[in-house]
PDB file of C-alpha atoms in Angstrom:
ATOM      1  CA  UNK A   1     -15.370  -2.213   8.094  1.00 83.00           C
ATOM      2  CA  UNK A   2     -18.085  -0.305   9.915  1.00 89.00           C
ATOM      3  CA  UNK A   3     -19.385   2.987   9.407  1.00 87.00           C
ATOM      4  CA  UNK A   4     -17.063   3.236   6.052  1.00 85.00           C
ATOM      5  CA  UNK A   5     -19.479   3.613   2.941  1.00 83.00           C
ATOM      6  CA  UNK A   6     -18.018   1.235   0.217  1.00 69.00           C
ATOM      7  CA  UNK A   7     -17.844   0.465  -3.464  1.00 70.00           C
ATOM      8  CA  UNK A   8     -20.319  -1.444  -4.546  1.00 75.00           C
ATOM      9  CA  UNK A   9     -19.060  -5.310  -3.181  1.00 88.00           C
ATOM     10  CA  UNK A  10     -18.197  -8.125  -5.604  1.00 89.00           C
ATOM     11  CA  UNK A  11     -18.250 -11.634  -5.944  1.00 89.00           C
ATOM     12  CA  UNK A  12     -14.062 -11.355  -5.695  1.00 92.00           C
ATOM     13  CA  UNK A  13     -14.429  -8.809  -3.223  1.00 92.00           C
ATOM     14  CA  UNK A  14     -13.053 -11.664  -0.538  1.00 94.00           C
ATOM     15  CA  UNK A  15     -10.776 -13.806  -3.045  1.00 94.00           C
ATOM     16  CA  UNK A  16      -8.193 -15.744  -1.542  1.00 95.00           C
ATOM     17  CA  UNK A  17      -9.492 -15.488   2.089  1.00 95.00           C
ATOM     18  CA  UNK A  18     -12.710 -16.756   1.471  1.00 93.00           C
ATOM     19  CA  UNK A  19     -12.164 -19.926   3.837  1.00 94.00           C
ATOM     20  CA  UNK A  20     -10.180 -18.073   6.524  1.00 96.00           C
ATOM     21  CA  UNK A  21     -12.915 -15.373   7.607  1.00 96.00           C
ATOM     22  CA  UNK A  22     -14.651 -16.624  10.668  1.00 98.00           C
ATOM     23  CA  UNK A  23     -16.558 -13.215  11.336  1.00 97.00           C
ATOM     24  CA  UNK A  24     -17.127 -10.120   9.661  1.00 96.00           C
ATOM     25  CA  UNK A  25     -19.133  -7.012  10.700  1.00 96.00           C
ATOM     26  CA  UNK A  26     -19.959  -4.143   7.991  1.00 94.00           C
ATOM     27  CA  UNK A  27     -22.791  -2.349   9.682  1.00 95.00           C
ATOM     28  CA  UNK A  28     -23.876   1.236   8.749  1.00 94.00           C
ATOM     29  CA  UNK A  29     -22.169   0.563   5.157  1.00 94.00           C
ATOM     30  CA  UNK A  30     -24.984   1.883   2.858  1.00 94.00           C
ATOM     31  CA  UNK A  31     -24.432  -1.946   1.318  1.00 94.00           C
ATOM     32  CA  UNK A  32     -27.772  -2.489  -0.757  1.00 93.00           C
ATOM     33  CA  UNK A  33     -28.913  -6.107  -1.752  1.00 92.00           C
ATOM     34  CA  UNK A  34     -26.481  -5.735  -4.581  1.00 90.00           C
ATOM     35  CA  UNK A  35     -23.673  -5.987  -2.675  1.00 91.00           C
ATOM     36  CA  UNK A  36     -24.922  -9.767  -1.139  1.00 92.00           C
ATOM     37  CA  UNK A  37     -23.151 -12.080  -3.524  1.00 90.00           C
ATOM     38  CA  UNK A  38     -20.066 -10.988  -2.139  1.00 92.00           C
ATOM     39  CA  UNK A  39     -20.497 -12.915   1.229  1.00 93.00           C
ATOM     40  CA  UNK A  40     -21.815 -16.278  -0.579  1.00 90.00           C
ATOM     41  CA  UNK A  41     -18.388 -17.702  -0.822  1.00 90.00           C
ATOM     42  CA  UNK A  42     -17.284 -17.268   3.072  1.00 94.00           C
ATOM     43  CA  UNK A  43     -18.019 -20.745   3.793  1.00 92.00           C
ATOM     44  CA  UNK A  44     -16.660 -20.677   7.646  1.00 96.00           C
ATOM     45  CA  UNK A  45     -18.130 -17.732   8.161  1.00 96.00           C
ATOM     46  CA  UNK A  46     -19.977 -17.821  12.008  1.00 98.00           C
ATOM     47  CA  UNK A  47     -21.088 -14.438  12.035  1.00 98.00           C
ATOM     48  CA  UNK A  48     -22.546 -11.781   9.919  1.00 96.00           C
ATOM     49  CA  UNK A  49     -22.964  -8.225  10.758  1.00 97.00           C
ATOM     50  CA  UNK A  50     -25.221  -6.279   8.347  1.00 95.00           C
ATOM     51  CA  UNK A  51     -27.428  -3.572  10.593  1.00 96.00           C
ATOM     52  CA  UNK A  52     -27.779  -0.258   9.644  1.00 96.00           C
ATOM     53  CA  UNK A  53     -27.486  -0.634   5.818  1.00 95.00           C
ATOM     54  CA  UNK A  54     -29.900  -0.327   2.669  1.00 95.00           C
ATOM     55  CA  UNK A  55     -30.414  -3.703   2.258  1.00 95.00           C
ATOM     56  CA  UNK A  56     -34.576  -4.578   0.926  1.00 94.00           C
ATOM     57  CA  UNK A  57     -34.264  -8.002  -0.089  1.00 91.00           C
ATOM     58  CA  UNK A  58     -32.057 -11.128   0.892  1.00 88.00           C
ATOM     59  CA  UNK A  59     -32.298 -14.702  -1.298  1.00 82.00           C
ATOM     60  CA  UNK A  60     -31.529 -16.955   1.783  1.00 74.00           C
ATOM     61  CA  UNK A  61     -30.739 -20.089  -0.275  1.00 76.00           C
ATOM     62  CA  UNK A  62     -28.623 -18.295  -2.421  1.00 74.00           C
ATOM     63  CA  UNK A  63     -26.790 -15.809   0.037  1.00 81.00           C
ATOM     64  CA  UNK A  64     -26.334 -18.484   2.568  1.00 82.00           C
ATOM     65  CA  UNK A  65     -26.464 -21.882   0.961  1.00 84.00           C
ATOM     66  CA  UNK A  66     -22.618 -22.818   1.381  1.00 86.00           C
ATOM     67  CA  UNK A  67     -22.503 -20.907   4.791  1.00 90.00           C
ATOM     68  CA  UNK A  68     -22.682 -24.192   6.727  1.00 92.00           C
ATOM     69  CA  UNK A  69     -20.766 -22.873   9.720  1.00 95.00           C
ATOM     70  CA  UNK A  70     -22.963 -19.629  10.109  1.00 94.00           C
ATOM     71  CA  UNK A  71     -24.584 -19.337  13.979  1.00 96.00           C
ATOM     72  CA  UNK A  72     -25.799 -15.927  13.737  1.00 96.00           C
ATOM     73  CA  UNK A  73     -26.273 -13.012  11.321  1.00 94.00           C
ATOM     74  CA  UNK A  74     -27.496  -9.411  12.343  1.00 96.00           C
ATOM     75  CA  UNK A  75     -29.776  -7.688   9.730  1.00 95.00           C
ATOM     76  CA  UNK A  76     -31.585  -5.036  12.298  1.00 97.00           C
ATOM     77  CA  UNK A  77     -31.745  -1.451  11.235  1.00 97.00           C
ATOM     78  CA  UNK A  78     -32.219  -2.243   7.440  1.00 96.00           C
ATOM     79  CA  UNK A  79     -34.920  -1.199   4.779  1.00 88.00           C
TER      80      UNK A  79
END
């Protein structure tokens, strides 16, 4: 999903294949901190992508609380 400037993202944004993403790159989205909640759900999740966006504030205990699989997430490039 890089480089494609998207809706705002929801909390059903990934319904359905929550469990079966294992990585998932959206840099240089214009994604904002609003857009977060959508990735709480993708519990096997490994990595996380997020450079280049608008992002100013992340919650780690709520963002990645139920991300127990999660090695490495990329937030360079971000307000």
């Amino acid at each position: 999903m890089d480089r494609n400037p998207l809706l705002p993202l929801s909390t059903d944004t990934f319904s359905g294949i929550e469990s079966s993403l294992r990585n998932i790159s959206f840099q240089s989205c214009s994604l904002t901190s609003n857009s977060l909640p959508a990735f709480t759900r993708l519990i096997n999740l490994e990595r996380l992508k997020l450079q280049s966006n608008l992002l100013t504030e992340i919650k780690p205990n709520n963002l990645f609380s139920l991300m127990s699989q999660l090695i490495a997430i990329d937030l360079q490039r971000n307000q």
